[in-house]
Tab-separated table of C-alpha atoms in Angstrom:
chain	number	residue	atom	x	y	z
A	1	MET	CA	0.225	0.009	-0.161
A	2	LYS	CA	1.366	3.414	-0.931
A	3	ALA	CA	0.335	6.550	0.657
A	4	VAL	CA	0.836	10.199	-0.093
A	5	CYS	CA	1.680	12.215	2.969
A	6	LEU	CA	1.393	15.936	2.989
A	7	LEU	CA	4.397	16.867	5.117
A	8	SER	CA	4.991	20.588	6.483
A	9	GLY	CA	7.319	19.251	9.000
A	10	GLY	CA	4.717	20.335	11.705
A	11	MET	CA	3.990	18.483	14.964
A	12	ASP	CA	0.427	17.126	13.283
A	13	SER	CA	1.681	16.163	9.752
A	14	SER	CA	4.801	14.798	11.168
A	15	THR	CA	3.131	12.722	13.710
A	16	LEU	CA	0.591	11.563	10.934
A	17	ALA	CA	3.204	10.190	8.815
A	18	TYR	CA	4.189	8.065	11.488
A	19	VAL	CA	0.543	7.016	11.960
A	20	ALA	CA	0.764	5.940	8.341
A	21	LYS	CA	3.512	4.177	8.413
A	22	ASP	CA	2.491	2.138	11.336
A	23	MET	CA	-0.559	1.514	9.456
A	24	GLY	CA	1.583	-0.160	6.840
A	25	TYR	CA	1.688	2.501	4.195
A	26	HIS	CA	4.935	2.829	1.881
A	27	ILE	CA	5.393	6.743	2.635
A	28	HIS	CA	5.587	9.343	-0.193
A	29	ALA	CA	5.997	12.496	1.116
A	30	LEU	CA	5.088	16.132	-0.533
A	31	HIS	CA	6.046	19.078	0.903
A	32	LEU	CA	4.927	22.404	-0.204
A	33	ASN	CA	6.257	25.372	-0.105
A	34	TYR	CA	3.789	28.061	-0.360
A	35	GLY	CA	6.114	30.977	0.490
A	36	GLN	CA	5.352	30.924	4.101
A	37	ARG	CA	7.686	32.561	6.497
A	38	THR	CA	8.942	30.179	7.812
A	39	GLU	CA	9.851	27.790	4.994
A	40	LYS	CA	13.284	27.151	5.666
A	41	LYS	CA	12.688	25.764	9.193
A	42	GLU	CA	9.904	23.701	7.744
A	43	LEU	CA	11.621	22.254	4.937
A	44	GLN	CA	14.737	21.227	7.150
A	45	SER	CA	11.831	19.603	9.731
A	46	ALA	CA	9.958	17.748	6.806
A	47	THR	CA	13.782	16.534	5.423
A	48	ALA	CA	14.361	15.309	9.025
A	49	ILE	CA	10.829	13.483	9.449
A	50	ALA	CA	10.878	11.753	6.074
A	51	ARG	CA	14.330	10.619	6.806
A	52	SER	CA	13.671	9.458	9.944
A	53	LEU	CA	10.716	7.308	8.719
A	54	SER	CA	12.457	6.287	5.436
A	55	ALA	CA	10.031	7.408	3.265
A	56	GLU	CA	10.091	5.873	-0.498
A	57	GLU	CA	10.230	9.593	-1.793
A	58	PHE	CA	10.560	13.211	-0.673
A	59	ILE	CA	9.319	15.697	-2.631
A	60	PRO	CA	9.758	19.581	-2.086
A	61	LEU	CA	7.921	21.624	-4.262
A	62	ASP	CA	7.712	25.417	-4.999
A	63	LEU	CA	4.448	26.965	-5.091
A	64	GLY	CA	5.307	30.783	-5.657
A	65	TYR	CA	1.784	31.925	-6.612
A	66	PHE	CA	0.499	31.934	-3.098
A	67	LYS	CA	2.969	34.847	-2.362
A	68	ALA	CA	1.673	36.770	-5.432
A	69	PHE	CA	-1.924	36.432	-4.353
A	70	GLY	CA	-1.208	37.720	-1.040
A	71	LYS	CA	-3.849	38.593	1.646
A	72	SER	CA	-2.449	36.354	4.262
A	73	SER	CA	0.242	37.313	6.894
A	74	LEU	CA	1.873	33.720	6.044
A	75	THR	CA	2.952	34.577	2.908
A	76	ASP	CA	3.034	38.616	2.940
A	77	PRO	CA	5.731	39.743	5.168
A	78	ALA	CA	4.186	43.176	5.243
A	79	ILE	CA	1.003	42.093	7.332
A	80	ASP	CA	2.220	40.961	11.337
A	81	VAL	CA	1.075	37.903	12.224
A	82	ASP	CA	-1.965	37.900	14.526
A	83	VAL	CA	-0.937	36.641	18.041
A	84	PHE	CA	-3.705	33.908	19.290
A	85	ASP	CA	-6.704	35.127	20.685
A	86	GLU	CA	-9.707	33.200	21.667
A	87	ASN	CA	-12.208	35.666	21.494
A	88	ARG	CA	-11.651	36.895	18.088
A	89	PRO	CA	-14.849	36.581	15.890
A	90	GLU	CA	-13.172	36.258	12.603
A	91	LEU	CA	-10.342	34.265	10.913
A	92	PRO	CA	-6.814	35.092	12.106
A	93	ASN	CA	-4.840	36.893	9.502
A	94	THR	CA	-2.700	33.385	9.140
A	95	TYR	CA	-5.268	32.149	7.148
A	96	VAL	CA	-4.110	31.462	3.300
A	97	PRO	CA	-7.119	31.666	1.020
A	98	PHE	CA	-7.954	28.023	-0.059
A	99	ARG	CA	-4.784	26.834	0.742
A	100	ASN	CA	-5.977	23.134	1.400
A	101	ALA	CA	-7.730	22.705	-1.608
A	102	ASN	CA	-4.711	23.462	-3.468
A	103	LEU	CA	-2.238	20.968	-1.059
A	104	LEU	CA	-4.938	18.391	-1.709
A	105	SER	CA	-5.068	18.719	-5.696
A	106	ILE	CA	-1.423	18.364	-6.115
A	107	ALA	CA	-1.158	15.631	-3.814
A	108	THR	CA	-4.165	13.899	-5.693
A	109	SER	CA	-2.089	14.670	-9.010
A	110	PHE	CA	0.752	12.811	-7.399
A	111	ALA	CA	-1.031	9.974	-5.742
A	112	GLU	CA	-2.837	9.381	-9.140
A	113	SER	CA	0.341	9.489	-11.048
A	114	ARG	CA	2.111	7.146	-8.762
A	115	ASP	CA	-1.222	4.606	-8.251
A	116	ALA	CA	-1.390	5.348	-4.626
A	117	ASP	CA	-4.074	4.328	-2.399
A	118	ALA	CA	-4.474	6.939	0.249
A	119	ILE	CA	-3.791	10.726	0.698
A	120	PHE	CA	-2.998	11.650	4.624
A	121	ILE	CA	-3.329	15.353	5.733
A	122	GLY	CA	-3.228	16.322	9.007
A	123	VAL	CA	-6.497	18.814	9.730
A	124	GLN	CA	-7.882	18.967	12.784
A	125	ALA	CA	-11.639	20.131	13.567
A	126	LEU	CA	-10.579	20.851	17.324
A	127	ASP	CA	-7.680	23.113	18.816
A	128	TYR	CA	-7.390	24.772	15.766
A	129	SER	CA	-7.804	28.372	14.436
A	130	GLY	CA	-11.518	27.876	12.487
A	131	TYR	CA	-10.001	27.640	8.995
A	132	PRO	CA	-12.978	26.718	6.632
A	133	ASP	CA	-10.967	24.436	4.979
A	134	CYS	CA	-9.935	22.133	7.904
A	135	ARG	CA	-13.649	21.347	8.492
A	136	PRO	CA	-15.167	17.668	8.164
A	137	ALA	CA	-17.816	18.919	5.459
A	138	PHE	CA	-14.912	20.289	3.315
A	139	ILE	CA	-12.887	17.357	3.465
A	140	GLN	CA	-16.073	15.241	2.505
A	141	ALA	CA	-16.902	17.313	-0.218
A	142	PHE	CA	-12.881	17.116	-1.659
A	143	GLN	CA	-13.282	13.207	-1.366
A	144	GLN	CA	-16.089	13.270	-3.863
A	145	VAL	CA	-14.305	15.725	-6.336
A	146	MET	CA	-11.369	13.314	-6.302
A	147	ASP	CA	-13.246	10.353	-6.854
A	148	LEU	CA	-15.108	12.112	-9.891
A	149	GLY	CA	-12.033	14.297	-10.799
A	150	THR	CA	-9.448	11.277	-11.383
A	151	ALA	CA	-9.562	8.417	-14.026
A	152	ASP	CA	-12.065	5.829	-13.994
A	153	GLY	CA	-10.966	2.909	-11.744
A	154	THR	CA	-8.783	5.259	-9.631
A	155	HIS	CA	-9.737	5.174	-5.734
A	156	ILE	CA	-8.067	7.364	-3.499
A	157	ASP	CA	-9.147	7.651	-0.143
A	158	LEU	CA	-8.441	11.256	1.584
A	159	LEU	CA	-7.477	10.028	5.122
A	160	THR	CA	-7.553	12.573	8.088
A	161	PRO	CA	-7.522	10.372	11.379
A	162	PHE	CA	-6.671	13.643	13.438
A	163	ILE	CA	-9.652	15.597	12.704
A	164	GLY	CA	-11.446	14.953	15.707
A	165	LEU	CA	-8.425	14.821	17.914
A	166	THR	CA	-7.314	17.258	20.546
A	167	LYS	CA	-3.277	18.144	20.116
A	168	THR	CA	-2.691	16.510	23.280
A	169	ASP	CA	-4.599	13.081	21.915
A	170	ILE	CA	-1.931	13.636	18.632
A	171	LEU	CA	1.194	14.226	20.695
A	172	ARG	CA	0.044	11.427	23.007
A	173	LYS	CA	-0.001	8.923	19.894
A	174	GLY	CA	3.134	10.393	18.327
A	175	LEU	CA	5.276	9.787	21.652
A	176	ASP	CA	4.249	6.473	21.530
A	177	LEU	CA	5.357	5.976	17.834
A	178	GLY	CA	8.720	7.415	18.797
A	179	VAL	CA	8.074	10.760	16.758
A	180	PRO	CA	11.559	12.776	17.023
A	181	TYR	CA	9.536	16.240	18.155
A	182	GLU	CA	13.000	17.749	18.447
A	183	HIS	CA	13.019	17.917	14.706
A	184	THR	CA	9.397	19.223	14.187
A	185	TRP	CA	8.722	23.031	13.963
A	186	SER	CA	5.095	24.645	14.350
A	187	CYS	CA	5.418	28.544	14.522
A	188	TYR	CA	4.015	31.103	12.040
A	189	GLN	CA	6.374	33.503	12.499
A	190	ASN	CA	10.245	33.209	13.653
A	191	GLU	CA	12.715	30.190	12.424
A	192	GLU	CA	15.270	30.887	15.140
A	193	LYS	CA	13.081	30.462	17.805
A	194	ALA	CA	9.386	29.887	18.324
A	195	CYS	CA	7.253	32.968	19.073
A	196	GLY	CA	5.049	31.328	21.741
A	197	VAL	CA	2.256	33.458	20.818
A	198	CYS	CA	0.995	32.934	17.482
A	199	GLY	CA	-2.206	30.035	17.082
A	200	SER	CA	0.219	27.616	16.313
A	201	CYS	CA	2.747	27.787	19.128
A	202	HIS	CA	-0.590	28.463	21.327
A	203	PHE	CA	-1.880	24.908	20.604
A	204	ARG	CA	1.399	23.082	20.828
A	205	GLN	CA	2.859	24.443	24.010
A	206	LYS	CA	-0.951	24.102	25.529
A	207	ALA	CA	-0.380	19.945	24.149
A	208	PHE	CA	2.771	19.337	25.907
A	209	ALA	CA	1.788	21.528	28.953
A	210	GLU	CA	-1.070	19.002	29.486
A	211	LEU	CA	0.887	16.022	29.216
A	212	GLY	CA	3.555	17.548	31.856
A	213	LEU	CA	5.986	17.505	29.372
A	214	SER	CA	8.155	20.451	27.882
A	215	ASP	CA	8.446	20.916	24.174
A	216	PRO	CA	12.066	20.111	22.920
A	217	ILE	CA	12.362	22.967	20.624
A	218	PRO	CA	13.413	26.632	21.337
A	219	TYR	CA	11.010	29.525	22.123
A	220	GLU	CA	11.729	33.190	22.503
A	221	GLU	CA	11.672	34.360	26.449
B	1	MET	CA	-18.214	42.581	-10.790
B	2	LYS	CA	-15.023	40.808	-11.223
B	3	ALA	CA	-14.468	37.520	-12.792
B	4	VAL	CA	-11.186	35.191	-12.796
B	5	CYS	CA	-10.621	33.518	-16.235
B	6	LEU	CA	-8.860	30.675	-16.544
B	7	LEU	CA	-6.845	31.709	-19.901
B	8	SER	CA	-4.745	28.766	-21.863
B	9	GLY	CA	-5.268	31.032	-24.890
B	10	GLY	CA	-7.133	27.839	-26.948
B	11	MET	CA	-10.246	28.133	-28.302
B	12	ASP	CA	-12.452	27.316	-25.550
B	13	SER	CA	-10.842	29.466	-22.918
B	14	SER	CA	-10.321	32.463	-25.302
B	15	THR	CA	-13.856	32.326	-26.235
B	16	LEU	CA	-15.160	32.506	-22.942
B	17	ALA	CA	-12.946	34.962	-21.528
B	18	TYR	CA	-14.728	37.022	-24.564
B	19	VAL	CA	-18.417	35.885	-23.267
B	20	ALA	CA	-17.355	36.759	-19.333
B	21	LYS	CA	-16.555	40.318	-20.746
B	22	ASP	CA	-19.751	40.774	-22.341
B	23	MET	CA	-21.594	39.602	-19.432
B	24	GLY	CA	-20.012	42.988	-17.915
B	25	TYR	CA	-17.466	41.278	-15.896
B	26	HIS	CA	-14.014	42.936	-15.352
B	27	ILE	CA	-11.387	40.123	-16.352
B	28	HIS	CA	-8.596	39.189	-14.116
B	29	ALA	CA	-6.739	36.522	-16.144
B	30	LEU	CA	-4.719	33.465	-15.021
B	31	HIS	CA	-2.676	31.405	-17.296
B	32	LEU	CA	-1.283	28.235	-16.279
B	33	ASN	CA	1.652	26.477	-17.386
B	34	TYR	CA	1.861	23.288	-16.213
B	35	GLY	CA	4.814	22.132	-18.367
B	36	GLN	CA	2.673	21.290	-21.474
B	37	ARG	CA	4.357	20.973	-24.801
B	38	THR	CA	3.116	23.637	-26.254
B	39	GLU	CA	3.274	26.306	-23.765
B	40	LYS	CA	5.685	28.620	-25.459
B	41	LYS	CA	2.722	29.031	-28.019
B	42	GLU	CA	-0.248	28.914	-25.477
B	43	LEU	CA	1.671	31.482	-23.485
B	44	GLN	CA	1.907	33.603	-26.812
B	45	SER	CA	-1.655	33.238	-27.746
B	46	ALA	CA	-3.304	33.787	-24.085
B	47	THR	CA	-1.129	37.271	-23.884
B	48	ALA	CA	-2.585	38.653	-26.985
B	49	ILE	CA	-6.060	37.740	-25.852
B	50	ALA	CA	-5.779	38.943	-22.532
B	51	ARG	CA	-4.307	42.396	-24.461
B	52	SER	CA	-7.006	42.427	-27.168
B	53	LEU	CA	-9.929	41.909	-24.380
B	54	SER	CA	-8.294	44.435	-21.826
B	55	ALA	CA	-8.045	42.653	-19.286
B	56	GLU	CA	-7.390	44.086	-15.818
B	57	GLU	CA	-4.841	41.825	-14.516
B	58	PHE	CA	-3.021	38.770	-16.801
B	59	ILE	CA	-0.726	36.763	-14.667
B	60	PRO	CA	1.169	33.613	-15.955
B	61	LEU	CA	2.157	31.274	-13.359
B	62	ASP	CA	4.347	28.214	-13.696
B	63	LEU	CA	3.340	25.008	-12.148
B	64	GLY	CA	6.276	22.854	-12.364
B	65	TYR	CA	5.149	19.852	-10.327
B	66	PHE	CA	3.146	18.337	-13.289
B	67	LYS	CA	6.033	17.289	-14.963
B	68	ALA	CA	7.814	16.075	-11.896
B	69	PHE	CA	4.608	13.632	-11.794
B	70	GLY	CA	4.853	12.394	-15.183
B	71	LYS	CA	2.143	9.986	-16.472
B	72	SER	CA	0.794	12.311	-19.551
B	73	SER	CA	2.058	12.876	-23.074
B	74	LEU	CA	1.184	16.607	-22.399
B	75	THR	CA	3.909	16.671	-19.544
B	76	ASP	CA	6.540	13.915	-20.921
B	77	PRO	CA	8.094	14.222	-23.934
B	78	ALA	CA	9.234	10.860	-23.746
B	79	ILE	CA	5.361	9.721	-24.361
B	80	ASP	CA	4.142	10.515	-28.004
B	81	VAL	CA	0.618	12.059	-28.094
B	82	ASP	CA	-2.130	10.051	-29.070
B	83	VAL	CA	-3.876	10.788	-32.567
B	84	PHE	CA	-7.719	11.263	-32.328
B	85	ASP	CA	-9.210	7.847	-32.258
B	86	GLU	CA	-12.993	7.891	-31.492
B	87	ASN	CA	-13.142	4.100	-30.798
B	88	ARG	CA	-10.614	4.540	-28.295
B	89	PRO	CA	-11.966	2.795	-25.215
B	90	GLU	CA	-9.564	4.545	-22.620
B	91	LEU	CA	-8.811	7.945	-21.932
B	92	PRO	CA	-5.671	9.393	-24.353
B	93	ASN	CA	-2.399	9.925	-22.864
B	94	THR	CA	-3.111	13.554	-23.143
B	95	TYR	CA	-4.688	13.322	-19.947
B	96	VAL	CA	-3.219	14.933	-17.002
B	97	PRO	CA	-3.782	13.632	-13.713
B	98	PHE	CA	-6.339	15.417	-11.884
B	99	ARG	CA	-5.038	18.664	-13.865
B	100	ASN	CA	-8.310	20.691	-13.609
B	101	ALA	CA	-8.792	20.908	-9.752
B	102	ASN	CA	-5.665	22.486	-9.724
B	103	LEU	CA	-6.320	25.102	-12.077
B	104	LEU	CA	-9.544	25.446	-10.223
B	105	SER	CA	-7.691	25.387	-6.476
B	106	ILE	CA	-5.243	28.286	-7.953
B	107	ALA	CA	-8.403	30.231	-9.473
B	108	THR	CA	-10.205	30.047	-6.201
B	109	SER	CA	-7.182	31.011	-4.201
B	110	PHE	CA	-6.624	33.934	-6.418
B	111	ALA	CA	-10.426	34.971	-6.517
B	112	GLU	CA	-10.884	34.785	-2.866
B	113	SER	CA	-7.560	37.024	-2.571
B	114	ARG	CA	-9.081	39.630	-5.237
B	115	ASP	CA	-12.923	39.646	-3.957
B	116	ALA	CA	-13.918	38.267	-7.154
B	117	ASP	CA	-17.469	37.334	-7.756
B	118	ALA	CA	-16.804	34.516	-10.024
B	119	ILE	CA	-14.554	31.740	-12.059
B	120	PHE	CA	-14.834	30.943	-15.666
B	121	ILE	CA	-13.419	27.859	-16.762
B	122	GLY	CA	-14.024	26.970	-20.384
B	123	VAL	CA	-14.659	22.986	-20.001
B	124	GLN	CA	-17.047	20.816	-22.141
B	125	ALA	CA	-18.785	17.476	-21.594
B	126	LEU	CA	-19.360	17.720	-25.610
B	127	ASP	CA	-16.822	17.532	-28.302
B	128	TYR	CA	-14.221	16.290	-25.630
B	129	SER	CA	-11.881	13.587	-25.122
B	130	GLY	CA	-13.845	12.046	-22.026
B	131	TYR	CA	-11.478	13.838	-19.303
B	132	PRO	CA	-13.008	12.950	-16.045
B	133	ASP	CA	-12.259	16.774	-14.747
B	134	CYS	CA	-14.495	18.101	-17.365
B	135	ARG	CA	-17.620	16.336	-16.694
B	136	PRO	CA	-20.726	18.181	-15.029
B	137	ALA	CA	-20.783	16.308	-11.786
B	138	PHE	CA	-17.073	17.066	-11.119
B	139	ILE	CA	-17.977	20.765	-11.909
B	140	GLN	CA	-21.053	20.683	-9.131
B	141	ALA	CA	-18.812	18.974	-6.382
B	142	PHE	CA	-16.028	21.677	-6.996
B	143	GLN	CA	-18.297	24.214	-6.565
B	144	GLN	CA	-19.252	22.720	-2.977
B	145	VAL	CA	-15.283	22.550	-2.022
B	146	MET	CA	-15.147	26.051	-3.011
B	147	ASP	CA	-18.258	27.274	-0.915
B	148	LEU	CA	-17.029	25.243	2.063
B	149	GLY	CA	-13.175	25.809	1.684
B	150	THR	CA	-13.427	29.543	1.412
B	151	ALA	CA	-13.859	32.100	4.867
B	152	ASP	CA	-17.597	32.673	5.766
B	153	GLY	CA	-19.112	35.052	3.379
B	154	THR	CA	-17.078	34.200	0.573
B	155	HIS	CA	-19.604	33.535	-2.625
B	156	ILE	CA	-17.626	32.964	-5.751
B	157	ASP	CA	-19.675	31.328	-8.521
B	158	LEU	CA	-17.904	28.399	-11.042
B	159	LEU	CA	-19.327	29.540	-14.228
B	160	THR	CA	-18.793	27.026	-17.249
B	161	PRO	CA	-21.266	28.248	-19.975
B	162	PHE	CA	-19.656	26.052	-22.188
B	163	ILE	CA	-20.219	22.623	-20.719
B	164	GLY	CA	-23.131	21.459	-22.824
B	165	LEU	CA	-22.429	23.402	-26.136
B	166	THR	CA	-20.625	21.668	-28.911
B	167	LYS	CA	-16.904	22.986	-30.309
B	168	THR	CA	-19.119	24.760	-33.128
B	169	ASP	CA	-21.890	26.228	-30.807
B	170	ILE	CA	-18.774	28.051	-29.035
B	171	LEU	CA	-16.819	28.677	-32.678
B	172	ARG	CA	-20.382	30.835	-33.439
B	173	LYS	CA	-20.517	32.505	-30.498
B	174	GLY	CA	-17.124	33.403	-30.728
B	175	LEU	CA	-17.045	34.891	-33.889
B	176	ASP	CA	-20.285	36.950	-33.481
B	177	LEU	CA	-17.935	38.427	-30.185
B	178	GLY	CA	-14.970	39.031	-32.472
B	179	VAL	CA	-12.797	36.950	-30.812
B	180	PRO	CA	-9.554	37.157	-32.839
B	181	TYR	CA	-8.781	33.233	-33.525
B	182	GLU	CA	-5.646	33.760	-35.472
B	183	HIS	CA	-4.172	34.360	-32.470
B	184	THR	CA	-5.651	31.231	-30.412
B	185	TRP	CA	-3.895	28.121	-30.060
B	186	SER	CA	-5.325	24.772	-29.300
B	187	CYS	CA	-2.803	21.538	-30.606
B	188	TYR	CA	-1.157	19.537	-28.057
B	189	GLN	CA	1.652	18.537	-30.272
B	190	ASN	CA	3.653	21.602	-32.112
B	191	GLU	CA	4.267	24.679	-32.097
B	192	GLU	CA	5.096	26.012	-35.538
B	193	LYS	CA	2.008	24.746	-37.239
B	194	ALA	CA	-0.856	22.712	-35.805
B	195	CYS	CA	-0.699	19.050	-35.911
B	196	GLY	CA	-3.959	18.121	-37.390
B	197	VAL	CA	-4.398	14.489	-36.097
B	198	CYS	CA	-4.190	15.185	-32.053
B	199	GLY	CA	-8.015	15.467	-30.492
B	200	SER	CA	-7.434	19.327	-29.730
B	201	CYS	CA	-6.981	19.886	-33.634
B	202	HIS	CA	-9.273	17.235	-34.231
B	203	PHE	CA	-12.089	18.941	-32.483
B	204	ARG	CA	-11.288	22.518	-33.377
B	205	GLN	CA	-10.982	21.919	-37.207
B	206	LYS	CA	-14.467	19.962	-37.080
B	207	ALA	CA	-16.110	23.411	-35.896
B	208	PHE	CA	-14.636	25.649	-38.394
B	209	ALA	CA	-15.564	22.974	-41.021
B	210	GLU	CA	-18.850	22.882	-39.936
B	211	LEU	CA	-19.256	26.134	-40.441
B	212	GLY	CA	-17.883	26.218	-43.711
B	213	LEU	CA	-14.654	28.408	-42.743
B	214	SER	CA	-11.305	27.850	-42.931
B	215	ASP	CA	-9.017	28.134	-39.475
B	216	PRO	CA	-6.664	30.998	-39.597
B	217	ILE	CA	-3.906	29.241	-37.992
B	218	PRO	CA	-1.301	27.090	-40.000
B	219	TYR	CA	-1.498	23.359	-40.312
B	220	GLU	CA	1.428	20.676	-41.053
B	221	GLU	CA	-0.042	19.461	-44.796
């Protein structure tokens, strides 16, 4: 069995690739640079994780166009990254318009080219920032598009085993599987030390704290 | 009203951009180079058409990854382009895995970034080569994904006015609107003179013949 794993190098996607491997899949990892601020660090992390789980393939790809479109603090250095605020009524500015559909379309083209059986993406509908392209209904609709838009006879399962899990559940599972979290990176903002205040740092730190552990990566004081 | 138009520079997408303009939309044209053989010619054509209809924006983007994935004669020079054969039971090798979902995902990200009202794509379910990502059910499913995967309050209509038309209908409409067909390019195979035998040449030539006209572009003898 072959699986295409979207591997950003963050906590969720790294753990998920280990889960897919544990399920018996051969891992074809895809790392997508969409012009995010912390790409250098994410690419290092994804490379280290792909190597540590002996992926069959590790393909990093550059998608320059999100930077050209703008509208997100992750891809436009002129917009400050929103700090985490659970009372914010609207989406944080770290939302990248329709990003996950782009990632899944590329993953599906790759999976169809490789005759892969499944695609794994580490989306979550709990402990996340309310992005529309992470919700279960979006994933179900995308599976429909995959079924209809690939050649007859192609069957690729879009698997999101973390969609109903908290970050703490994910971390617990990853620790069981021996995920080297010191090689993962979640911060939206910086590359040297994680900022500790963006949405991504917030949920990551909360997970380690809930298990009474300290996160092995460095944070700003 | 703003529309994102996917503009390859072929007969359908060029005519469609003229139709969108005629409907009152301001045109934001997106031309996607996915590593197809005839990209040089297509880019010239799309540029000429965008200029001739006074598009607000014309953005050409390079997607290198389809070439890396392979599996299609359009993106892999080692595979000969299938000639048109109406008795072929399976898809021709010009099928690029899940290509249209990739194009539509990029178009949606662009449309959401620009607060556009609509996306136009020139897919057809008649006079085409049986590609799964051109059928009406695929388009309907993709509209669902757009509705669910963009920020709340975003409404982008995926418009495919040619889906039920024949190439001849499209050509008739384009002639009414003054589309300069001498600047369009459809051939899958060559860039100097159109091959005349691929699926794309086949349907284009048939349309001109049915209207008793001669196609203004050069063909191989």
